[in-house]
């Protein structure tokens, strides 16, 4: 994989969404065809033989690659959304993040115990959002859970990976 291509095209926005946060903007990776292809090809290679039946994309940037990879793998895609965005009965999980508290929800019929699930988001920082998504998926008792992120941030003293010691977790680039 051409990690340098991704790193060179990643935008960093200081003090967003609040002072002291260096926001990694993956939209620059999505708009570049070569980056988009590189990410999708790499994720496909990582998961093509894992028997994935559902990919959970975390709101909202996680939806993009989750949907693209689900189409390539021939599996379903499930959305983990902010409150009030899903029209059917939901389960929910609240979590702390580096700049506040939030909640994510999934439909109660999203996953079953025969599924092999990949949870995907754009970024792993503190691990709060990912852990909430993991807890939601665990509720369904699937056969196996994998996790994938485009970017893992470790350069600011963040240790989100520590939340997932015994989980198969992959990231495309680490900063």
GROMACS .gro file of N, CA and C in nm, residues 9-171:
model
  489
    9UNK      N    1  -0.178   1.347   0.116
    9UNK     CA    2  -0.307   1.406   0.077
    9UNK      C    3  -0.400   1.432   0.195
   10UNK      N    4  -0.356   1.403   0.315
   10UNK     CA    5  -0.439   1.423   0.435
   10UNK      C    6  -0.423   1.567   0.484
   11UNK      N    7  -0.536   1.632   0.507
   11UNK     CA    8  -0.533   1.770   0.555
   11UNK      C    9  -0.546   1.770   0.707
   12UNK      N   10  -0.469   1.856   0.773
   12UNK     CA   11  -0.478   1.875   0.918
   12UNK      C   12  -0.528   2.017   0.944
   13UNK      N   13  -0.634   2.027   1.025
   13UNK     CA   14  -0.693   2.157   1.055
   13UNK      C   15  -0.675   2.183   1.205
   14UNK      N   16  -0.587   2.276   1.241
   14UNK     CA   17  -0.564   2.304   1.383
   14UNK      C   18  -0.684   2.372   1.448
   15UNK      N   19  -0.703   2.340   1.574
   15UNK     CA   20  -0.806   2.403   1.659
   15UNK      C   21  -0.948   2.383   1.606
   16UNK      N   22  -0.975   2.265   1.550
   16UNK     CA   23  -1.110   2.229   1.506
   16UNK      C   24  -1.147   2.093   1.562
   17UNK      N   25  -1.263   2.075   1.619
   17UNK     CA   26  -1.374   2.169   1.634
   17UNK      C   27  -1.358   2.261   1.754
   18UNK      N   28  -1.249   2.245   1.830
   18UNK     CA   29  -1.222   2.340   1.937
   18UNK      C   30  -1.072   2.355   1.954
   19UNK      N   31  -1.031   2.458   2.023
   19UNK     CA   32  -0.889   2.488   2.044
   19UNK      C   33  -0.816   2.368   2.104
   20UNK      N   34  -0.701   2.337   2.047
   20UNK     CA   35  -0.619   2.227   2.097
   20UNK      C   36  -0.637   2.096   2.022
   21UNK      N   37  -0.741   2.086   1.940
   21UNK     CA   38  -0.764   1.965   1.862
   21UNK      C   39  -0.705   1.987   1.722
   22UNK      N   40  -0.624   1.892   1.675
   22UNK     CA   41  -0.574   1.894   1.538
   22UNK      C   42  -0.657   1.795   1.458
   23UNK      N   43  -0.756   1.844   1.387
   23UNK     CA   44  -0.852   1.760   1.317
   23UNK      C   45  -0.790   1.706   1.189
   24UNK      N   46  -0.795   1.574   1.171
   24UNK     CA   47  -0.748   1.510   1.048
   24UNK      C   48  -0.867   1.497   0.954
   25UNK      N   49  -0.861   1.568   0.843
   25UNK     CA   50  -0.972   1.579   0.748
   25UNK      C   51  -0.955   1.477   0.634
   26UNK      N   52  -1.029   1.366   0.642
   26UNK     CA   53  -1.019   1.262   0.539
   26UNK      C   54  -1.092   1.298   0.410
   27UNK      N   55  -1.167   1.408   0.409
   27UNK     CA   56  -1.237   1.444   0.286
   27UNK      C   57  -1.139   1.466   0.171
   28UNK      N   58  -1.017   1.505   0.203
   28UNK     CA   59  -0.915   1.523   0.099
   28UNK      C   60  -0.873   1.388   0.040
   29UNK      N   61  -0.886   1.280   0.117
   29UNK     CA   62  -0.856   1.146   0.065
   29UNK      C   63  -0.970   1.095  -0.021
   30UNK      N   64  -1.093   1.127   0.018
   30UNK     CA   65  -1.209   1.082  -0.058
   30UNK      C   66  -1.220   1.151  -0.194
   31UNK      N   67  -1.179   1.277  -0.202
   31UNK     CA   68  -1.195   1.350  -0.328
   31UNK      C   69  -1.087   1.317  -0.429
   32UNK      N   70  -0.980   1.253  -0.386
   32UNK     CA   71  -0.871   1.216  -0.476
   32UNK      C   72  -0.890   1.071  -0.521
   33UNK      N   73  -0.910   1.051  -0.650
   33UNK     CA   74  -0.940   0.918  -0.704
   33UNK      C   75  -0.832   0.815  -0.670
   34UNK      N   76  -0.706   0.856  -0.677
   34UNK     CA   77  -0.597   0.762  -0.647
   34UNK      C   78  -0.599   0.721  -0.500
   35UNK      N   79  -0.626   0.815  -0.411
   35UNK     CA   80  -0.635   0.784  -0.267
   35UNK      C   81  -0.754   0.694  -0.238
   36UNK      N   82  -0.866   0.726  -0.297
   36UNK     CA   83  -0.987   0.646  -0.276
   36UNK      C   84  -0.965   0.503  -0.321
   37UNK      N   85  -0.906   0.486  -0.438
   37UNK     CA   86  -0.876   0.352  -0.489
   37UNK      C   87  -0.777   0.280  -0.399
   38UNK      N   88  -0.674   0.350  -0.356
   38UNK     CA   89  -0.571   0.291  -0.268
   38UNK      C   90  -0.633   0.239  -0.138
   39UNK      N   91  -0.720   0.320  -0.078
   39UNK     CA   92  -0.785   0.279   0.048
   39UNK      C   93  -0.877   0.159   0.026
   40UNK      N   94  -0.958   0.165  -0.077
   40UNK     CA   95  -1.053   0.056  -0.103
   40UNK      C   96  -0.980  -0.073  -0.138
   41UNK      N   97  -0.878  -0.065  -0.221
   41UNK     CA   98  -0.801  -0.185  -0.257
   41UNK      C   99  -0.736  -0.248  -0.135
   42UNK      N  100  -0.679  -0.164  -0.049
   42UNK     CA  101  -0.611  -0.216   0.071
   42UNK      C  102  -0.711  -0.281   0.167
   43UNK      N  103  -0.824  -0.215   0.188
   43UNK     CA  104  -0.926  -0.271   0.277
   43UNK      C  105  -0.981  -0.401   0.221
   44UNK      N  106  -1.001  -0.406   0.090
   44UNK     CA  107  -1.050  -0.530   0.028
   44UNK      C  108  -0.950  -0.644   0.053
   45UNK      N  109  -0.822  -0.618   0.034
   45UNK     CA  110  -0.720  -0.721   0.056
   45UNK      C  111  -0.718  -0.769   0.202
   46UNK      N  112  -0.740  -0.676   0.294
   46UNK     CA  113  -0.741  -0.712   0.436
   46UNK      C  114  -0.858  -0.804   0.472
   47UNK      N  115  -0.973  -0.786   0.406
   47UNK     CA  116  -1.096  -0.852   0.452
   47UNK      C  117  -1.160  -0.947   0.352
   48UNK      N  118  -1.103  -0.967   0.235
   48UNK     CA  119  -1.167  -1.049   0.132
   48UNK      C  120  -1.187  -1.194   0.173
   49UNK      N  121  -1.105  -1.246   0.262
   49UNK     CA  122  -1.115  -1.386   0.303
   49UNK      C  123  -1.164  -1.405   0.446
   50UNK      N  124  -1.227  -1.303   0.503
   50UNK     CA  125  -1.270  -1.309   0.644
   50UNK      C  126  -1.416  -1.349   0.660
   51UNK      N  127  -1.490  -1.364   0.553
   51UNK     CA  128  -1.631  -1.403   0.563
   51UNK      C  129  -1.722  -1.293   0.614
   52UNK      N  130  -1.683  -1.167   0.591
   52UNK     CA  131  -1.763  -1.054   0.638
   52UNK      C  132  -1.902  -1.059   0.575
   53UNK      N  133  -2.005  -1.046   0.659
   53UNK     CA  134  -2.143  -1.042   0.609
   53UNK      C  135  -2.207  -0.904   0.628
   54UNK      N  136  -2.153  -0.823   0.721
   54UNK     CA  137  -2.205  -0.687   0.744
   54UNK      C  138  -2.087  -0.596   0.778
   55UNK      N  139  -2.094  -0.474   0.726
   55UNK     CA  140  -1.999  -0.370   0.765
   55UNK      C  141  -2.079  -0.260   0.831
   56UNK      N  142  -2.039  -0.224   0.952
   56UNK     CA  143  -2.102  -0.114   1.025
   56UNK      C  144  -2.018   0.011   1.000
   57UNK      N  145  -2.079   0.110   0.934
   57UNK     CA  146  -2.015   0.239   0.913
   57UNK      C  147  -2.060   0.335   1.021
   58UNK      N  148  -1.965   0.403   1.082
   58UNK     CA  149  -1.996   0.496   1.191
   58UNK      C  150  -2.014   0.637   1.133
   59UNK      N  151  -2.121   0.703   1.175
   59UNK     CA  152  -2.158   0.837   1.126
   59UNK      C  153  -2.042   0.933   1.136
   60UNK      N  154  -2.026   1.011   1.037
   60UNK     CA  155  -2.078   0.997   0.904
   60UNK      C  156  -1.969   0.962   0.805
   61UNK      N  157  -1.846   0.999   0.836
   61UNK     CA  158  -1.738   0.969   0.741
   61UNK      C  159  -1.713   0.819   0.727
   62UNK      N  160  -1.752   0.741   0.826
   62UNK     CA  161  -1.737   0.597   0.816
   62UNK      C  162  -1.830   0.533   0.715
   63UNK      N  163  -1.936   0.604   0.678
   63UNK     CA  164  -2.032   0.550   0.581
   63UNK      C  165  -1.968   0.531   0.443
   64UNK      N  166  -1.878   0.619   0.406
   64UNK     CA  167  -1.827   0.622   0.269
   64UNK      C  168  -1.751   0.494   0.236
   65UNK      N  169  -1.647   0.464   0.311
   65UNK     CA  170  -1.568   0.345   0.281
   65UNK      C  171  -1.643   0.218   0.320
   66UNK      N  172  -1.728   0.225   0.422
   66UNK     CA  173  -1.807   0.107   0.459
   66UNK      C  174  -1.896   0.064   0.344
   67UNK      N  175  -1.962   0.160   0.281
   67UNK     CA  176  -2.051   0.128   0.168
   67UNK      C  177  -1.972   0.077   0.048
   68UNK      N  178  -1.862   0.143   0.017
   68UNK     CA  179  -1.780   0.101  -0.097
   68UNK      C  180  -1.724  -0.040  -0.076
   69UNK      N  181  -1.673  -0.067   0.043
   69UNK     CA  182  -1.617  -0.198   0.072
   69UNK      C  183  -1.725  -0.305   0.076
   70UNK      N  184  -1.842  -0.273   0.131
   70UNK     CA  185  -1.953  -0.369   0.134
   70UNK      C  186  -1.991  -0.408  -0.009
   71UNK      N  187  -1.997  -0.312  -0.098
   71UNK     CA  188  -2.029  -0.343  -0.237
   71UNK      C  189  -1.923  -0.435  -0.298
   72UNK      N  190  -1.797  -0.408  -0.271
   72UNK     CA  191  -1.690  -0.490  -0.327
   72UNK      C  192  -1.688  -0.630  -0.266
   73UNK      N  193  -1.715  -0.641  -0.136
   73UNK     CA  194  -1.715  -0.772  -0.069
   73UNK      C  195  -1.845  -0.849  -0.091
   74UNK      N  196  -1.949  -0.781  -0.136
   74UNK     CA  197  -2.078  -0.846  -0.156
   74UNK      C  198  -2.151  -0.874  -0.026
   75UNK      N  199  -2.139  -0.779   0.068
   75UNK     CA  200  -2.206  -0.795   0.198
   75UNK      C  201  -2.294  -0.675   0.226
   76UNK      N  202  -2.365  -0.677   0.337
   76UNK     CA  203  -2.452  -0.568   0.375
   76UNK      C  204  -2.376  -0.457   0.446
   77UNK      N  205  -2.438  -0.340   0.451
   77UNK     CA  206  -2.382  -0.225   0.520
   77UNK      C  207  -2.485  -0.171   0.618
   78UNK      N  208  -2.443  -0.149   0.742
   78UNK     CA  209  -2.529  -0.102   0.850
   78UNK      C  210  -2.476   0.033   0.897
   79UNK      N  211  -2.567   0.125   0.929
   79UNK     CA  212  -2.526   0.257   0.976
   79UNK      C  213  -2.538   0.267   1.128
   80UNK      N  214  -2.431   0.316   1.192
   80UNK     CA  215  -2.434   0.356   1.332
   80UNK      C  216  -2.445   0.508   1.329
   81UNK      N  217  -2.561   0.561   1.374
   81UNK     CA  218  -2.593   0.701   1.353
   81UNK      C  219  -2.611   0.778   1.484
   82UNK      N  220  -2.609   0.908   1.471
   82UNK     CA  221  -2.639   0.996   1.583
   82UNK      C  222  -2.788   0.984   1.615
   83UNK      N  223  -2.827   1.019   1.736
   83UNK     CA  224  -2.967   1.004   1.779
   83UNK      C  225  -3.066   1.076   1.688
   84UNK      N  226  -3.180   1.009   1.668
   84UNK     CA  227  -3.289   1.068   1.594
   84UNK      C  228  -3.279   1.058   1.442
   85UNK      N  229  -3.177   0.992   1.391
   85UNK     CA  230  -3.157   0.983   1.246
   85UNK      C  231  -3.211   0.854   1.186
   86UNK      N  232  -3.234   0.752   1.267
   86UNK     CA  233  -3.284   0.623   1.217
   86UNK      C  234  -3.435   0.613   1.244
   87UNK      N  235  -3.513   0.568   1.145
   87UNK     CA  236  -3.659   0.572   1.156
   87UNK      C  237  -3.724   0.456   1.230
   88UNK      N  238  -3.650   0.350   1.259
   88UNK     CA  239  -3.708   0.231   1.322
   88UNK      C  240  -3.658   0.223   1.466
   89UNK      N  241  -3.702   0.122   1.539
   89UNK     CA  242  -3.660   0.102   1.678
   89UNK      C  243  -3.508   0.082   1.683
   90UNK      N  244  -3.444   0.146   1.780
   90UNK     CA  245  -3.297   0.144   1.789
   90UNK      C  246  -3.248   0.097   1.925
   91UNK      N  247  -3.122   0.057   1.927
   91UNK     CA  248  -3.047   0.043   2.052
   91UNK      C  249  -2.944   0.155   2.048
   92UNK      N  250  -2.899   0.199   2.165
   92UNK     CA  251  -2.807   0.313   2.166
   92UNK      C  252  -2.698   0.293   2.269
   93UNK      N  253  -2.590   0.367   2.248
   93UNK     CA  254  -2.474   0.364   2.337
   93UNK      C  255  -2.416   0.505   2.342
   94UNK      N  256  -2.395   0.556   2.463
   94UNK     CA  257  -2.333   0.687   2.481
   94UNK      C  258  -2.185   0.668   2.509
   95UNK      N  259  -2.106   0.772   2.478
   95UNK     CA  260  -1.961   0.763   2.494
   95UNK      C  261  -1.902   0.901   2.512
   96UNK      N  262  -1.783   0.904   2.571
   96UNK     CA  263  -1.707   1.029   2.583
   96UNK      C  264  -1.607   1.035   2.470
   97UNK      N  265  -1.584   1.154   2.421
   97UNK     CA  266  -1.480   1.175   2.321
   97UNK      C  267  -1.395   1.292   2.365
   98UNK      N  268  -1.290   1.319   2.289
   98UNK     CA  269  -1.193   1.418   2.335
   98UNK      C  270  -1.251   1.558   2.352
   99UNK      N  271  -1.368   1.585   2.294
   99UNK     CA  272  -1.427   1.718   2.308
   99UNK      C  273  -1.575   1.712   2.340
  100UNK      N  274  -1.619   1.612   2.420
  100UNK     CA  275  -1.758   1.608   2.463
  100UNK      C  276  -1.813   1.468   2.482
  101UNK      N  277  -1.945   1.459   2.491
  101UNK     CA  278  -2.016   1.332   2.506
  101UNK      C  279  -2.114   1.321   2.389
  102UNK      N  280  -2.130   1.198   2.338
  102UNK     CA  281  -2.219   1.177   2.225
  102UNK      C  282  -2.285   1.040   2.239
  103UNK      N  283  -2.377   1.010   2.149
  103UNK     CA  284  -2.449   0.883   2.148
  103UNK      C  285  -2.459   0.836   2.004
  104UNK      N  286  -2.450   0.704   1.984
  104UNK     CA  287  -2.478   0.646   1.853
  104UNK      C  288  -2.585   0.540   1.868
  105UNK      N  289  -2.657   0.516   1.758
  105UNK     CA  290  -2.768   0.422   1.757
  105UNK      C  291  -2.761   0.332   1.634
  106UNK      N  292  -2.821   0.215   1.648
  106UNK     CA  293  -2.839   0.122   1.535
  106UNK      C  294  -2.979   0.064   1.544
  107UNK      N  295  -3.035   0.029   1.428
  107UNK     CA  296  -3.163  -0.042   1.429
  107UNK      C  297  -3.150  -0.176   1.501
  108UNK      N  298  -3.256  -0.216   1.570
  108UNK     CA  299  -3.251  -0.339   1.650
  108UNK      C  300  -3.242  -0.465   1.564
  109UNK      N  301  -3.267  -0.454   1.435
  109UNK     CA  302  -3.260  -0.571   1.347
  109UNK      C  303  -3.142  -0.563   1.249
  110UNK      N  304  -3.039  -0.488   1.284
  110UNK     CA  305  -2.926  -0.463   1.194
  110UNK      C  306  -2.837  -0.585   1.170
  111UNK      N  307  -2.818  -0.664   1.274
  111UNK     CA  308  -2.720  -0.773   1.273
  111UNK      C  309  -2.782  -0.892   1.342
  112UNK      N  310  -2.738  -1.012   1.305
  112UNK     CA  311  -2.783  -1.131   1.377
  112UNK      C  312  -2.663  -1.214   1.422
  113UNK      N  313  -2.689  -1.319   1.495
  113UNK     CA  314  -2.580  -1.398   1.554
  113UNK      C  315  -2.505  -1.483   1.453
  114UNK      N  316  -2.549  -1.486   1.329
  114UNK     CA  317  -2.476  -1.556   1.222
  114UNK      C  318  -2.381  -1.463   1.146
  115UNK      N  319  -2.388  -1.335   1.173
  115UNK     CA  320  -2.307  -1.238   1.099
  115UNK      C  321  -2.161  -1.235   1.145
  116UNK      N  322  -2.074  -1.202   1.051
  116UNK     CA  323  -1.935  -1.168   1.076
  116UNK      C  324  -1.927  -1.020   1.041
  117UNK      N  325  -1.892  -0.938   1.139
  117UNK     CA  326  -1.908  -0.793   1.127
  117UNK      C  327  -1.773  -0.722   1.126
  118UNK      N  328  -1.763  -0.625   1.036
  118UNK     CA  329  -1.650  -0.533   1.034
  118UNK      C  330  -1.705  -0.395   1.070
  119UNK      N  331  -1.650  -0.335   1.175
  119UNK     CA  332  -1.685  -0.199   1.214
  119UNK      C  333  -1.582  -0.107   1.150
  120UNK      N  334  -1.628  -0.004   1.079
  120UNK     CA  335  -1.536   0.087   1.011
  120UNK      C  336  -1.567   0.233   1.044
  121UNK      N  337  -1.459   0.308   1.065
  121UNK     CA  338  -1.470   0.453   1.077
  121UNK      C  339  -1.344   0.515   1.017
  122UNK      N  340  -1.348   0.645   0.999
  122UNK     CA  341  -1.234   0.712   0.937
  122UNK      C  342  -1.116   0.726   1.032
  123UNK      N  343  -1.142   0.737   1.162
  123UNK     CA  344  -1.038   0.780   1.255
  123UNK      C  345  -1.047   0.710   1.389
  124UNK      N  346  -0.933   0.666   1.440
  124UNK     CA  347  -0.923   0.614   1.577
  124UNK      C  348  -0.834   0.710   1.655
  125UNK      N  349  -0.892   0.776   1.755
  125UNK     CA  350  -0.816   0.870   1.839
  125UNK      C  351  -0.823   0.820   1.984
  126UNK      N  352  -0.925   0.861   2.058
  126UNK     CA  353  -0.939   0.816   2.196
  126UNK      C  354  -1.002   0.678   2.205
  127UNK      N  355  -1.076   0.640   2.101
  127UNK     CA  356  -1.144   0.510   2.100
  127UNK      C  357  -1.286   0.514   2.151
  128UNK      N  358  -1.334   0.629   2.194
  128UNK     CA  359  -1.468   0.638   2.252
  128UNK      C  360  -1.580   0.602   2.156
  129UNK      N  361  -1.578   0.658   2.037
  129UNK     CA  362  -1.681   0.629   1.938
  129UNK      C  363  -1.675   0.483   1.896
  130UNK      N  364  -1.556   0.435   1.870
  130UNK     CA  365  -1.538   0.297   1.827
  130UNK      C  366  -1.583   0.198   1.935
  131UNK      N  367  -1.552   0.230   2.060
  131UNK     CA  368  -1.592   0.141   2.169
  131UNK      C  369  -1.745   0.136   2.180
  132UNK      N  370  -1.810   0.249   2.163
  132UNK     CA  371  -1.957   0.252   2.165
  132UNK      C  372  -2.013   0.167   2.052
  133UNK      N  373  -1.955   0.180   1.932
  133UNK     CA  374  -2.000   0.099   1.819
  133UNK      C  375  -1.976  -0.049   1.846
  134UNK      N  376  -1.863  -0.080   1.904
  134UNK     CA  377  -1.832  -0.220   1.937
  134UNK      C  378  -1.935  -0.276   2.035
  135UNK      N  379  -1.969  -0.198   2.137
  135UNK     CA  380  -2.069  -0.243   2.235
  135UNK      C  381  -2.205  -0.265   2.169
  136UNK      N  382  -2.241  -0.177   2.076
  136UNK     CA  383  -2.368  -0.195   2.004
  136UNK      C  384  -2.366  -0.325   1.925
  137UNK      N  385  -2.258  -0.351   1.853
  137UNK     CA  386  -2.248  -0.473   1.773
  137UNK      C  387  -2.247  -0.596   1.863
  138UNK      N  388  -2.177  -0.590   1.975
  138UNK     CA  389  -2.175  -0.702   2.070
  138UNK      C  390  -2.316  -0.741   2.115
  139UNK      N  391  -2.403  -0.644   2.126
  139UNK     CA  392  -2.541  -0.668   2.168
  139UNK      C  393  -2.607  -0.777   2.083
  140UNK      N  394  -2.568  -0.787   1.956
  140UNK     CA  395  -2.627  -0.882   1.863
  140UNK      C  396  -2.562  -1.021   1.867
  141UNK      N  397  -2.451  -1.035   1.937
  141UNK     CA  398  -2.378  -1.162   1.949
  141UNK      C  399  -2.339  -1.222   1.814
  142UNK      N  400  -2.273  -1.143   1.728
  142UNK     CA  401  -2.230  -1.198   1.599
  142UNK      C  402  -2.119  -1.301   1.619
  143UNK      N  403  -2.092  -1.379   1.514
  143UNK     CA  404  -1.987  -1.481   1.520
  143UNK      C  405  -1.850  -1.420   1.546
  144UNK      N  406  -1.822  -1.305   1.483
  144UNK     CA  407  -1.690  -1.241   1.492
  144UNK      C  408  -1.706  -1.093   1.464
  145UNK      N  409  -1.619  -1.013   1.529
  145UNK     CA  410  -1.617  -0.868   1.505
  145UNK      C  411  -1.473  -0.827   1.471
  146UNK      N  412  -1.460  -0.756   1.361
  146UNK     CA  413  -1.334  -0.694   1.321
  146UNK      C  414  -1.354  -0.543   1.327
  147UNK      N  415  -1.241  -0.469   1.335
  147UNK     CA  416  -1.248  -0.323   1.334
  147UNK      C  417  -1.143  -0.269   1.237
  148UNK      N  418  -1.180  -0.160   1.167
  148UNK     CA  419  -1.090  -0.100   1.072
  148UNK      C  420  -1.108   0.052   1.072
  149UNK      N  421  -0.994   0.121   1.059
  149UNK     CA  422  -0.992   0.267   1.054
  149UNK      C  423  -0.896   0.310   0.945
  150UNK      N  424  -0.923   0.422   0.882
  150UNK     CA  425  -0.830   0.476   0.785
  150UNK      C  426  -0.707   0.530   0.857
  151UNK      N  427  -0.730   0.609   0.963
  151UNK     CA  428  -0.621   0.677   1.034
  151UNK      C  429  -0.626   0.641   1.182
  152UNK      N  430  -0.509   0.614   1.238
  152UNK     CA  431  -0.494   0.599   1.383
  152UNK      C  432  -0.400   0.710   1.430
  153UNK      N  433  -0.449   0.790   1.523
  153UNK     CA  434  -0.368   0.901   1.575
  153UNK      C  435  -0.303   0.859   1.706
  154UNK      N  436  -0.171   0.866   1.708
  154UNK     CA  437  -0.096   0.835   1.831
  154UNK      C  438  -0.001   0.948   1.868
  155UNK      N  439   0.014   1.047   1.780
  155UNK     CA  440   0.114   1.152   1.802
  155UNK      C  441   0.073   1.259   1.903
  156UNK      N  442  -0.047   1.252   1.953
  156UNK     CA  443  -0.092   1.352   2.050
  156UNK      C  444  -0.123   1.288   2.184
  157UNK      N  445  -0.054   1.176   2.212
  157UNK     CA  446  -0.076   1.107   2.338
  157UNK      C  447  -0.207   1.030   2.342
  158UNK      N  448  -0.265   1.004   2.226
  158UNK     CA  449  -0.391   0.931   2.218
  158UNK      C  450  -0.361   0.781   2.204
  159UNK      N  451  -0.438   0.701   2.275
  159UNK     CA  452  -0.414   0.557   2.277
  159UNK      C  453  -0.544   0.480   2.258
  160UNK      N  454  -0.620   0.513   2.156
  160UNK     CA  455  -0.748   0.449   2.131
  160UNK      C  456  -0.738   0.299   2.113
  161UNK      N  457  -0.628   0.252   2.055
  161UNK     CA  458  -0.608   0.108   2.034
  161UNK      C  459  -0.609   0.031   2.165
  162UNK      N  460  -0.568   0.096   2.273
  162UNK     CA  461  -0.564   0.028   2.404
  162UNK      C  462  -0.702  -0.019   2.450
  163UNK      N  463  -0.808   0.039   2.395
  163UNK     CA  464  -0.944  -0.002   2.430
  163UNK      C  465  -0.981  -0.137   2.368
  164UNK      N  466  -0.898  -0.188   2.277
  164UNK     CA  467  -0.934  -0.306   2.198
  164UNK      C  468  -0.822  -0.410   2.196
  165UNK      N  469  -0.774  -0.449   2.311
  165UNK     CA  470  -0.659  -0.540   2.323
  165UNK      C  471  -0.678  -0.673   2.252
  166UNK      N  472  -0.795  -0.734   2.263
  166UNK     CA  473  -0.817  -0.868   2.208
  166UNK      C  474  -0.902  -0.868   2.082
  167UNK      N  475  -0.904  -0.758   2.011
  167UNK     CA  476  -0.989  -0.743   1.893
  167UNK      C  477  -0.901  -0.728   1.770
  168UNK      N  478  -0.940  -0.792   1.662
  168UNK     CA  479  -0.868  -0.780   1.535
  168UNK      C  480  -0.893  -0.640   1.478
  169UNK      N  481  -0.796  -0.550   1.495
  169UNK     CA  482  -0.809  -0.409   1.458
  169UNK      C  483  -0.698  -0.371   1.361
  170UNK      N  484  -0.736  -0.313   1.249
  170UNK     CA  485  -0.641  -0.269   1.147
  170UNK      C  486  -0.662  -0.122   1.116
  171UNK      N  487  -0.551  -0.051   1.091
  171UNK     CA  488  -0.558   0.086   1.043
  171UNK      C  489  -0.472   0.096   0.918
   0.00000   0.00000   0.00000
